[in-house]
mmCIF file of C-alpha atoms in Angstrom:
data_model
loop_
_atom_site.group_PDB
_atom_site.id
_atom_site.type_symbol
_atom_site.label_atom_id
_atom_site.label_comp_id
_atom_site.label_asym_id
_atom_site.label_seq_id
_atom_site.Cartn_x
_atom_site.Cartn_y
_atom_site.Cartn_z
ATOM 1 C CA UNK E 1 95.205 -39.159 11.017
ATOM 2 C CA UNK E 2 92.477 -40.903 9.064
ATOM 3 C CA UNK E 3 94.620 -44.054 8.984
ATOM 4 C CA UNK E 4 95.196 -43.866 12.748
ATOM 5 C CA UNK E 5 91.447 -43.436 13.338
ATOM 6 C CA UNK E 6 90.655 -46.398 11.073
ATOM 7 C CA UNK E 7 93.240 -48.507 12.885
ATOM 8 C CA UNK E 8 91.765 -47.570 16.267
ATOM 9 C CA UNK E 9 88.332 -48.529 14.988
ATOM 10 C CA UNK E 10 89.720 -51.917 13.916
ATOM 11 C CA UNK E 11 91.097 -52.328 17.449
ATOM 12 C CA UNK E 12 87.640 -51.459 18.845
ATOM 13 C CA UNK E 13 86.015 -53.904 16.420
ATOM 14 C CA UNK E 14 88.409 -56.651 17.614
ATOM 15 C CA UNK E 15 87.600 -55.891 21.276
ATOM 16 C CA UNK E 16 83.856 -56.025 20.572
ATOM 17 C CA UNK E 17 84.149 -59.308 18.641
ATOM 18 C CA UNK E 18 86.276 -61.037 21.278
ATOM 19 C CA UNK E 19 84.312 -59.755 24.257
ATOM 20 C CA UNK E 20 80.953 -60.757 22.715
ATOM 21 C CA UNK E 21 82.341 -64.213 21.938
ATOM 22 C CA UNK E 22 84.216 -64.928 25.181
ATOM 23 C CA UNK E 23 82.775 -62.598 27.836
ATOM 24 C CA UNK E 24 86.365 -61.884 28.974
ATOM 25 C CA UNK E 25 88.159 -58.510 28.982
ATOM 26 C CA UNK E 26 90.411 -58.269 25.920
ATOM 27 C CA UNK E 27 94.134 -57.441 26.087
ATOM 28 C CA UNK E 28 96.525 -56.108 23.425
ATOM 29 C CA UNK E 29 98.385 -59.431 23.157
ATOM 30 C CA UNK E 30 95.149 -61.312 22.346
ATOM 31 C CA UNK E 31 94.219 -58.708 19.694
ATOM 32 C CA UNK E 32 97.597 -59.078 17.962
ATOM 33 C CA UNK E 33 97.374 -62.882 18.068
ATOM 34 C CA UNK E 34 93.751 -63.256 16.941
ATOM 35 C CA UNK E 35 93.324 -60.360 14.507
ATOM 36 C CA UNK E 36 95.547 -59.615 11.562
ATOM 37 C CA UNK E 37 95.935 -55.860 12.112
ATOM 38 C CA UNK E 38 99.534 -55.712 10.908
ATOM 39 C CA UNK E 39 100.767 -53.625 13.874
ATOM 40 C CA UNK E 40 102.758 -54.307 17.055
ATOM 41 C CA UNK E 41 101.437 -54.868 20.566
ATOM 42 C CA UNK E 42 102.830 -51.452 21.542
ATOM 43 C CA UNK E 43 100.771 -49.727 18.816
ATOM 44 C CA UNK E 44 97.651 -51.626 19.897
ATOM 45 C CA UNK E 45 98.269 -50.622 23.532
ATOM 46 C CA UNK E 46 98.559 -46.967 22.489
ATOM 47 C CA UNK E 47 95.344 -47.246 20.461
ATOM 48 C CA UNK E 48 93.583 -48.867 23.421
ATOM 49 C CA UNK E 49 94.761 -46.027 25.686
ATOM 50 C CA UNK E 50 93.282 -43.493 23.234
ATOM 51 C CA UNK E 51 90.010 -45.438 22.913
ATOM 52 C CA UNK E 52 89.747 -45.593 26.714
ATOM 53 C CA UNK E 53 90.433 -41.857 27.032
ATOM 54 C CA UNK E 54 87.679 -41.159 24.484
ATOM 55 C CA UNK E 55 85.203 -43.378 26.383
ATOM 56 C CA UNK E 56 84.866 -46.231 23.861
ATOM 57 C CA UNK E 57 86.377 -48.944 26.095
ATOM 58 C CA UNK E 58 86.932 -49.336 29.823
ATOM 59 C CA UNK E 59 88.959 -51.450 32.228
ATOM 60 C CA UNK E 60 86.544 -53.385 34.453
ATOM 61 C CA UNK E 61 89.211 -54.262 37.017
ATOM 62 C CA UNK E 62 92.979 -54.292 37.375
ATOM 63 C CA UNK E 63 93.584 -56.869 34.628
ATOM 64 C CA UNK E 64 95.183 -55.711 31.377
ATOM 65 C CA UNK E 65 91.964 -56.372 29.463
ATOM 66 C CA UNK E 66 89.381 -53.870 28.269
ATOM 67 C CA UNK E 67 85.658 -54.157 27.463
ATOM 68 C CA UNK E 68 83.489 -51.964 25.204
ATOM 69 C CA UNK E 69 81.333 -49.222 26.745
ATOM 70 C CA UNK E 70 77.856 -48.276 25.482
ATOM 71 C CA UNK E 71 79.592 -45.538 23.456
ATOM 72 C CA UNK E 72 81.941 -48.145 21.962
ATOM 73 C CA UNK E 73 79.080 -50.437 20.975
ATOM 74 C CA UNK E 74 77.273 -47.451 19.446
ATOM 75 C CA UNK E 75 80.271 -46.559 17.253
ATOM 76 C CA UNK E 76 80.615 -50.223 16.262
ATOM 77 C CA UNK E 77 76.920 -50.470 15.281
ATOM 78 C CA UNK E 78 76.972 -47.128 13.433
ATOM 79 C CA UNK E 79 79.976 -48.275 11.403
ATOM 80 C CA UNK E 80 78.524 -51.666 10.427
ATOM 81 C CA UNK E 81 79.029 -51.307 6.682
ATOM 82 C CA UNK E 82 77.414 -54.631 5.893
ATOM 83 C CA UNK E 83 75.274 -57.086 7.779
ATOM 84 C CA UNK E 84 76.162 -60.690 7.095
ATOM 85 C CA UNK E 85 73.091 -62.039 5.282
ATOM 86 C CA UNK E 86 71.454 -65.225 6.476
ATOM 87 C CA UNK E 87 72.375 -68.372 4.567
ATOM 88 C CA UNK E 88 69.993 -69.874 2.015
ATOM 89 C CA UNK E 89 69.287 -72.730 4.444
ATOM 90 C CA UNK E 90 68.426 -70.277 7.250
ATOM 91 C CA UNK E 91 66.130 -68.300 4.951
ATOM 92 C CA UNK E 92 64.389 -71.510 3.807
ATOM 93 C CA UNK E 93 63.912 -72.595 7.428
ATOM 94 C CA UNK E 94 62.341 -69.216 8.321
ATOM 95 C CA UNK E 95 60.012 -69.284 5.307
ATOM 96 C CA UNK E 96 58.896 -72.880 5.922
ATOM 97 C CA UNK E 97 58.320 -72.295 9.635
ATOM 98 C CA UNK E 98 56.344 -69.060 9.213
ATOM 99 C CA UNK E 99 54.428 -70.131 6.082
ATOM 100 C CA UNK E 100 52.882 -73.018 7.983
ATOM 101 C CA UNK E 101 51.245 -70.596 10.444
ATOM 102 C CA UNK E 102 47.490 -71.141 10.356
ATOM 103 C CA UNK E 103 46.346 -67.599 11.230
ATOM 104 C CA UNK E 104 47.658 -64.254 12.476
ATOM 105 C CA UNK E 105 48.004 -65.438 16.101
ATOM 106 C CA UNK E 106 49.950 -68.502 15.003
ATOM 107 C CA UNK E 107 52.240 -66.517 12.657
ATOM 108 C CA UNK E 108 53.125 -64.044 15.418
ATOM 109 C CA UNK E 109 53.709 -66.781 18.025
ATOM 110 C CA UNK E 110 55.965 -68.581 15.557
ATOM 111 C CA UNK E 111 57.815 -65.328 14.800
ATOM 112 C CA UNK E 112 58.600 -64.816 18.473
ATOM 113 C CA UNK E 113 59.804 -68.400 18.927
ATOM 114 C CA UNK E 114 61.939 -68.158 15.817
ATOM 115 C CA UNK E 115 63.513 -64.816 16.769
ATOM 116 C CA UNK E 116 64.279 -66.038 20.287
ATOM 117 C CA UNK E 117 65.940 -69.177 18.888
ATOM 118 C CA UNK E 118 67.932 -67.344 16.193
ATOM 119 C CA UNK E 119 69.258 -64.606 18.486
ATOM 120 C CA UNK E 120 69.185 -66.404 21.871
ATOM 121 C CA UNK E 121 67.628 -63.229 23.308
ATOM 122 C CA UNK E 122 64.124 -62.146 24.363
ATOM 123 C CA UNK E 123 61.913 -61.646 21.301
ATOM 124 C CA UNK E 124 58.857 -59.412 21.160
ATOM 125 C CA UNK E 125 56.294 -58.878 18.407
ATOM 126 C CA UNK E 126 53.529 -56.301 18.426
ATOM 127 C CA UNK E 127 50.148 -57.245 16.977
ATOM 128 C CA UNK E 128 49.218 -55.264 13.859
ATOM 129 C CA UNK E 129 48.169 -51.796 14.932
ATOM 130 C CA UNK E 130 44.554 -51.070 14.174
ATOM 131 C CA UNK E 131 45.079 -47.371 13.450
ATOM 132 C CA UNK E 132 45.639 -47.906 9.730
ATOM 133 C CA UNK E 133 43.636 -51.114 9.366
ATOM 134 C CA UNK E 134 40.566 -51.370 7.157
ATOM 135 C CA UNK E 135 37.674 -53.811 7.366
ATOM 136 C CA UNK E 136 38.031 -56.463 4.693
ATOM 137 C CA UNK E 137 34.831 -58.378 5.474
ATOM 138 C CA UNK E 138 32.310 -59.173 8.183
ATOM 139 C CA UNK E 139 30.901 -62.673 8.225
ATOM 140 C CA UNK E 140 27.625 -63.259 10.097
ATOM 141 C CA UNK E 141 27.107 -66.888 11.072
ATOM 142 C CA UNK E 142 23.864 -68.133 12.734
ATOM 143 C CA UNK E 143 24.727 -70.429 15.663
ATOM 144 C CA UNK E 144 21.102 -70.866 16.745
ATOM 145 C CA UNK E 145 17.941 -69.096 15.541
ATOM 146 C CA UNK E 146 18.529 -66.464 18.263
ATOM 147 C CA UNK E 147 22.331 -66.360 18.391
ATOM 148 C CA UNK E 148 24.901 -65.110 15.869
ATOM 149 C CA UNK E 149 28.658 -65.261 15.547
ATOM 150 C CA UNK E 150 30.344 -62.190 14.026
ATOM 151 C CA UNK E 151 33.750 -62.700 12.364
ATOM 152 C CA UNK E 152 35.453 -59.373 11.635
ATOM 153 C CA UNK E 153 38.435 -59.635 9.255
ATOM 154 C CA UNK E 154 40.764 -56.666 8.696
ATOM 155 C CA UNK E 155 43.169 -56.117 5.808
ATOM 156 C CA UNK E 156 46.181 -56.605 8.097
ATOM 157 C CA UNK E 157 45.163 -60.175 8.885
ATOM 158 C CA UNK E 158 43.487 -59.590 12.225
ATOM 159 C CA UNK E 159 40.422 -61.748 12.921
ATOM 160 C CA UNK E 160 38.033 -60.914 15.773
ATOM 161 C CA UNK E 161 35.185 -63.271 16.677
ATOM 162 C CA UNK E 162 32.222 -62.279 18.855
ATOM 163 C CA UNK E 163 28.880 -63.873 19.656
ATOM 164 C CA UNK E 164 25.630 -61.929 19.921
ATOM 165 C CA UNK E 165 22.482 -63.073 21.732
ATOM 166 C CA UNK E 166 19.568 -61.494 19.865
ATOM 167 C CA UNK E 167 16.858 -62.130 22.458
ATOM 168 C CA UNK E 168 14.534 -63.180 19.634
ATOM 169 C CA UNK E 169 14.487 -65.577 16.696
ATOM 170 C CA UNK E 170 15.791 -64.322 13.351
ATOM 171 C CA UNK E 171 15.173 -65.870 9.938
ATOM 172 C CA UNK E 172 17.923 -66.896 7.514
ATOM 173 C CA UNK E 173 16.656 -64.232 5.124
ATOM 174 C CA UNK E 174 17.105 -61.548 7.797
ATOM 175 C CA UNK E 175 20.604 -62.847 8.582
ATOM 176 C CA UNK E 176 21.463 -62.355 4.893
ATOM 177 C CA UNK E 177 20.014 -58.822 5.009
ATOM 178 C CA UNK E 178 22.008 -58.057 8.162
ATOM 179 C CA UNK E 179 25.217 -59.286 6.532
ATOM 180 C CA UNK E 180 24.583 -57.135 3.447
ATOM 181 C CA UNK E 181 23.734 -53.977 5.437
ATOM 182 C CA UNK E 182 26.747 -54.326 7.760
ATOM 183 C CA UNK E 183 29.262 -54.999 4.985
ATOM 184 C CA UNK E 184 27.922 -52.085 2.941
ATOM 185 C CA UNK E 185 28.612 -49.817 5.921
ATOM 186 C CA UNK E 186 32.006 -51.247 6.884
ATOM 187 C CA UNK E 187 33.900 -52.956 4.056
ATOM 188 C CA UNK E 188 36.959 -51.043 2.850
ATOM 189 C CA UNK E 189 36.750 -48.421 5.598
ATOM 190 C CA UNK E 190 39.241 -47.672 8.381
ATOM 191 C CA UNK E 191 38.116 -49.012 11.737
ATOM 192 C CA UNK E 192 37.201 -45.676 13.309
ATOM 193 C CA UNK E 193 35.132 -44.709 10.244
ATOM 194 C CA UNK E 194 33.508 -48.163 10.135
ATOM 195 C CA UNK E 195 32.650 -47.838 13.828
ATOM 196 C CA UNK E 196 30.913 -44.498 13.242
ATOM 197 C CA UNK E 197 28.965 -45.856 10.254
ATOM 198 C CA UNK E 198 27.878 -48.962 12.163
ATOM 199 C CA UNK E 199 26.666 -46.886 15.129
ATOM 200 C CA UNK E 200 24.259 -44.997 12.805
ATOM 201 C CA UNK E 201 22.696 -48.122 11.267
ATOM 202 C CA UNK E 202 19.873 -48.855 13.770
ATOM 203 C CA UNK E 203 18.284 -45.427 13.198
ATOM 204 C CA UNK E 204 18.205 -45.952 9.422
ATOM 205 C CA UNK E 205 17.189 -49.614 9.349
ATOM 206 C CA UNK E 206 13.730 -51.067 8.686
ATOM 207 C CA UNK E 207 11.716 -51.738 11.863
ATOM 208 C CA UNK E 208 11.913 -55.554 11.700
ATOM 209 C CA UNK E 209 15.734 -55.457 11.717
ATOM 210 C CA UNK E 210 16.183 -52.674 14.282
ATOM 211 C CA UNK E 211 16.322 -54.780 17.469
ATOM 212 C CA UNK E 212 18.826 -57.220 15.955
ATOM 213 C CA UNK E 213 20.939 -54.363 14.582
ATOM 214 C CA UNK E 214 21.056 -52.593 17.951
ATOM 215 C CA UNK E 215 22.477 -55.730 19.596
ATOM 216 C CA UNK E 216 24.880 -56.504 16.723
ATOM 217 C CA UNK E 217 26.187 -52.956 16.357
ATOM 218 C CA UNK E 218 26.782 -52.635 20.110
ATOM 219 C CA UNK E 219 29.110 -55.647 19.941
ATOM 220 C CA UNK E 220 30.726 -54.486 16.692
ATOM 221 C CA UNK E 221 31.579 -51.011 17.975
ATOM 222 C CA UNK E 222 33.392 -52.675 20.878
ATOM 223 C CA UNK E 223 35.227 -55.014 18.452
ATOM 224 C CA UNK E 224 36.376 -52.075 16.338
ATOM 225 C CA UNK E 225 37.970 -50.357 19.326
ATOM 226 C CA UNK E 226 41.690 -50.748 20.074
ATOM 227 C CA UNK E 227 42.595 -53.454 22.619
ATOM 228 C CA UNK E 228 46.099 -52.571 23.887
ATOM 229 C CA UNK E 229 46.190 -55.519 26.294
ATOM 230 C CA UNK E 230 46.166 -57.946 23.338
ATOM 231 C CA UNK E 231 48.918 -56.318 21.341
ATOM 232 C CA UNK E 232 52.139 -58.121 22.305
ATOM 233 C CA UNK E 233 53.688 -61.560 22.101
ATOM 234 C CA UNK E 234 56.850 -62.138 24.147
ATOM 235 C CA UNK E 235 59.154 -65.154 24.106
ATOM 236 C CA UNK E 236 62.576 -66.389 25.165
ATOM 237 C CA UNK E 237 62.708 -64.565 28.499
ATOM 238 C CA UNK E 238 64.718 -67.441 29.977
ATOM 239 C CA UNK E 239 67.514 -66.592 27.514
ATOM 240 C CA UNK E 240 68.432 -63.599 29.685
ATOM 241 C CA UNK E 241 69.300 -65.862 32.595
ATOM 242 C CA UNK E 242 72.020 -67.678 30.615
ATOM 243 C CA UNK E 243 74.561 -64.986 31.517
ATOM 244 C CA UNK E 244 73.465 -63.234 34.696
ATOM 245 C CA UNK E 245 76.841 -61.449 34.781
ATOM 246 C CA UNK E 246 75.697 -59.368 31.785
ATOM 247 C CA UNK E 247 73.155 -57.684 34.076
ATOM 248 C CA UNK E 248 75.060 -56.856 37.265
ATOM 249 C CA UNK E 249 72.385 -56.350 39.929
ATOM 250 C CA UNK E 250 69.705 -55.511 37.372
ATOM 251 C CA UNK E 251 68.377 -58.742 35.812
ATOM 252 C CA UNK E 252 65.315 -58.731 38.074
ATOM 253 C CA UNK E 253 64.572 -55.135 37.065
ATOM 254 C CA UNK E 254 64.828 -56.065 33.386
ATOM 255 C CA UNK E 255 62.480 -59.048 33.819
ATOM 256 C CA UNK E 256 59.973 -56.872 35.702
ATOM 257 C CA UNK E 257 60.130 -54.208 32.980
ATOM 258 C CA UNK E 258 59.462 -56.814 30.285
ATOM 259 C CA UNK E 259 56.268 -57.800 32.101
ATOM 260 C CA UNK E 260 54.963 -54.249 31.649
ATOM 261 C CA UNK E 261 53.481 -53.970 28.183
ATOM 262 C CA UNK E 262 53.754 -50.181 28.228
ATOM 263 C CA UNK E 263 57.544 -50.427 28.605
ATOM 264 C CA UNK E 264 57.852 -52.946 25.767
ATOM 265 C CA UNK E 265 55.566 -50.944 23.467
ATOM 266 C CA UNK E 266 57.797 -47.910 24.079
ATOM 267 C CA UNK E 267 60.815 -49.987 23.021
ATOM 268 C CA UNK E 268 59.099 -50.681 19.687
ATOM 269 C CA UNK E 269 57.783 -47.147 19.222
ATOM 270 C CA UNK E 270 60.772 -46.094 17.122
ATOM 271 C CA UNK E 271 59.919 -48.763 14.523
ATOM 272 C CA UNK E 272 58.011 -46.595 12.077
ATOM 273 C CA UNK E 273 59.356 -47.676 8.665
ATOM 274 C CA UNK E 274 59.267 -51.235 7.345
ATOM 275 C CA UNK E 275 62.835 -52.504 7.018
ATOM 276 C CA UNK E 276 64.483 -49.691 9.030
ATOM 277 C CA UNK E 277 66.420 -51.132 11.978
ATOM 278 C CA UNK E 278 66.689 -49.169 15.240
ATOM 279 C CA UNK E 279 69.341 -50.121 17.803
ATOM 280 C CA UNK E 280 69.181 -48.647 21.306
ATOM 281 C CA UNK E 281 72.181 -49.416 23.471
ATOM 282 C CA UNK E 282 72.298 -49.283 27.271
ATOM 283 C CA UNK E 283 71.827 -45.712 28.489
ATOM 284 C CA UNK E 284 70.009 -44.793 25.254
ATOM 285 C CA UNK E 285 66.954 -46.658 26.551
ATOM 286 C CA UNK E 286 64.403 -44.305 28.090
ATOM 287 C CA UNK E 287 63.257 -46.667 30.811
ATOM 288 C CA UNK E 288 65.728 -46.822 33.687
ATOM 289 C CA UNK E 289 65.089 -50.542 34.237
ATOM 290 C CA UNK E 290 66.310 -51.259 30.693
ATOM 291 C CA UNK E 291 69.615 -49.354 30.891
ATOM 292 C CA UNK E 292 71.669 -52.576 31.011
ATOM 293 C CA UNK E 293 70.088 -53.889 27.792
ATOM 294 C CA UNK E 294 70.249 -53.308 24.079
ATOM 295 C CA UNK E 295 67.104 -53.327 21.949
ATOM 296 C CA UNK E 296 67.150 -54.107 18.226
ATOM 297 C CA UNK E 297 63.765 -53.287 16.678
ATOM 298 C CA UNK E 298 62.152 -52.924 13.277
ATOM 299 C CA UNK E 299 58.749 -52.183 11.783
ATOM 300 C CA UNK E 300 57.115 -54.983 9.790
ATOM 301 C CA UNK E 301 54.490 -54.383 7.152
ATOM 302 C CA UNK E 302 53.888 -54.060 3.439
ATOM 303 C CA UNK E 303 53.840 -51.347 0.776
ATOM 304 C CA UNK E 304 55.591 -48.857 3.089
ATOM 305 C CA UNK E 305 52.789 -49.239 5.674
ATOM 306 C CA UNK E 306 53.938 -50.329 9.143
ATOM 307 C CA UNK E 307 51.571 -52.890 10.679
ATOM 308 C CA UNK E 308 53.497 -53.277 13.947
ATOM 309 C CA UNK E 309 56.932 -53.553 15.488
ATOM 310 C CA UNK E 310 59.141 -56.470 16.436
ATOM 311 C CA UNK E 311 62.565 -56.895 17.922
ATOM 312 C CA UNK E 312 64.808 -58.454 20.525
ATOM 313 C CA UNK E 313 66.018 -57.401 23.960
ATOM 314 C CA UNK E 314 69.350 -58.643 25.285
ATOM 315 C CA UNK E 315 72.501 -57.549 27.071
ATOM 316 C CA UNK E 316 74.709 -54.837 25.562
ATOM 317 C CA UNK E 317 77.234 -57.659 25.007
ATOM 318 C CA UNK E 318 75.323 -58.812 21.936
ATOM 319 C CA UNK E 319 76.149 -60.180 18.496
ATOM 320 C CA UNK E 320 74.832 -57.058 16.767
ATOM 321 C CA UNK E 321 75.438 -58.093 13.113
ATOM 322 C CA UNK E 322 73.792 -61.509 13.615
ATOM 323 C CA UNK E 323 70.896 -60.070 15.645
ATOM 324 C CA UNK E 324 70.190 -57.301 13.123
ATOM 325 C CA UNK E 325 70.215 -59.821 10.243
ATOM 326 C CA UNK E 326 67.789 -62.153 12.053
ATOM 327 C CA UNK E 327 65.378 -59.367 13.077
ATOM 328 C CA UNK E 328 65.365 -57.914 9.563
ATOM 329 C CA UNK E 329 64.785 -61.327 7.902
ATOM 330 C CA UNK E 330 61.910 -62.381 10.185
ATOM 331 C CA UNK E 331 60.224 -58.954 9.852
ATOM 332 C CA UNK E 332 60.517 -59.169 6.080
ATOM 333 C CA UNK E 333 58.884 -62.608 5.937
ATOM 334 C CA UNK E 334 56.094 -61.687 8.387
ATOM 335 C CA UNK E 335 55.270 -58.626 6.249
ATOM 336 C CA UNK E 336 55.146 -60.786 3.107
ATOM 337 C CA UNK E 337 52.950 -63.420 4.776
ATOM 338 C CA UNK E 338 50.426 -60.860 6.065
ATOM 339 C CA UNK E 339 50.386 -59.091 2.684
ATOM 340 C CA UNK E 340 49.336 -62.355 1.044
ATOM 341 C CA UNK E 341 46.406 -62.980 3.405
#
């Protein structure tokens, strides 16, 4: 029985491979001709009948061909014993492209472009979540004698710039004192703790610094808060329109869902461990608008700490091994790049 089950899985694997490549229902004759299974057409037809009965493949119309169902894709993905690694040239291209990113925004934009090009699907990257972030440094730069620029740098590579109008002139010596006081309160602390410490500073500060500190800390507390509207980069949406037939009657719904950040953030919510791939196929997606898609997602980060999620959205008729390899490779490099900054 085990041999029969293995053979049926090989038939399913052949149907998935051919259907993903050609977008045409696959018949027993084509399987025998294209795949060296070592069995007759009659045996393949019997195996296809069993696979159809068990819900792994279906007949879209009266032709002899079959296509995989969501259940069939799920079995195929679960049984992927090895993911074909990217070639050395592909890995070099990824490293070179991402390494030349100038800052966090640029690295994430490049990641999205790269993922969309590699997979020919929609790519999405979540900005590093601030929940676990710590303040690395606050730079205080005088723009004019009465105006400062604050540059908040976190340990996950996020940089937030704000300007503060002081309403009064401040000396260079007082700017230095401000910088020292603020960094003493914030550096090395998680954002919520840093926010609480900063909010207490005006009460404890010397009188001549109090007015400036009130204005600076008001801006800083706002900077330290989460900004969900800034947390996603999306690219390659036009890739979905290449094969409208993959989304019968639902492509518009999918495009509308992708515009809603809440929906996309939910798609990445399962990405909790760096390097652990999650694949949601068709009906497994919570959001009804996304039921004709598959989502391959992963957490990126460093030292077992997830900074954010990334992944691709495409039709269920997807090159799963190639997509998983690309998503994993890009996530790995982004984590390494941010760890080095």
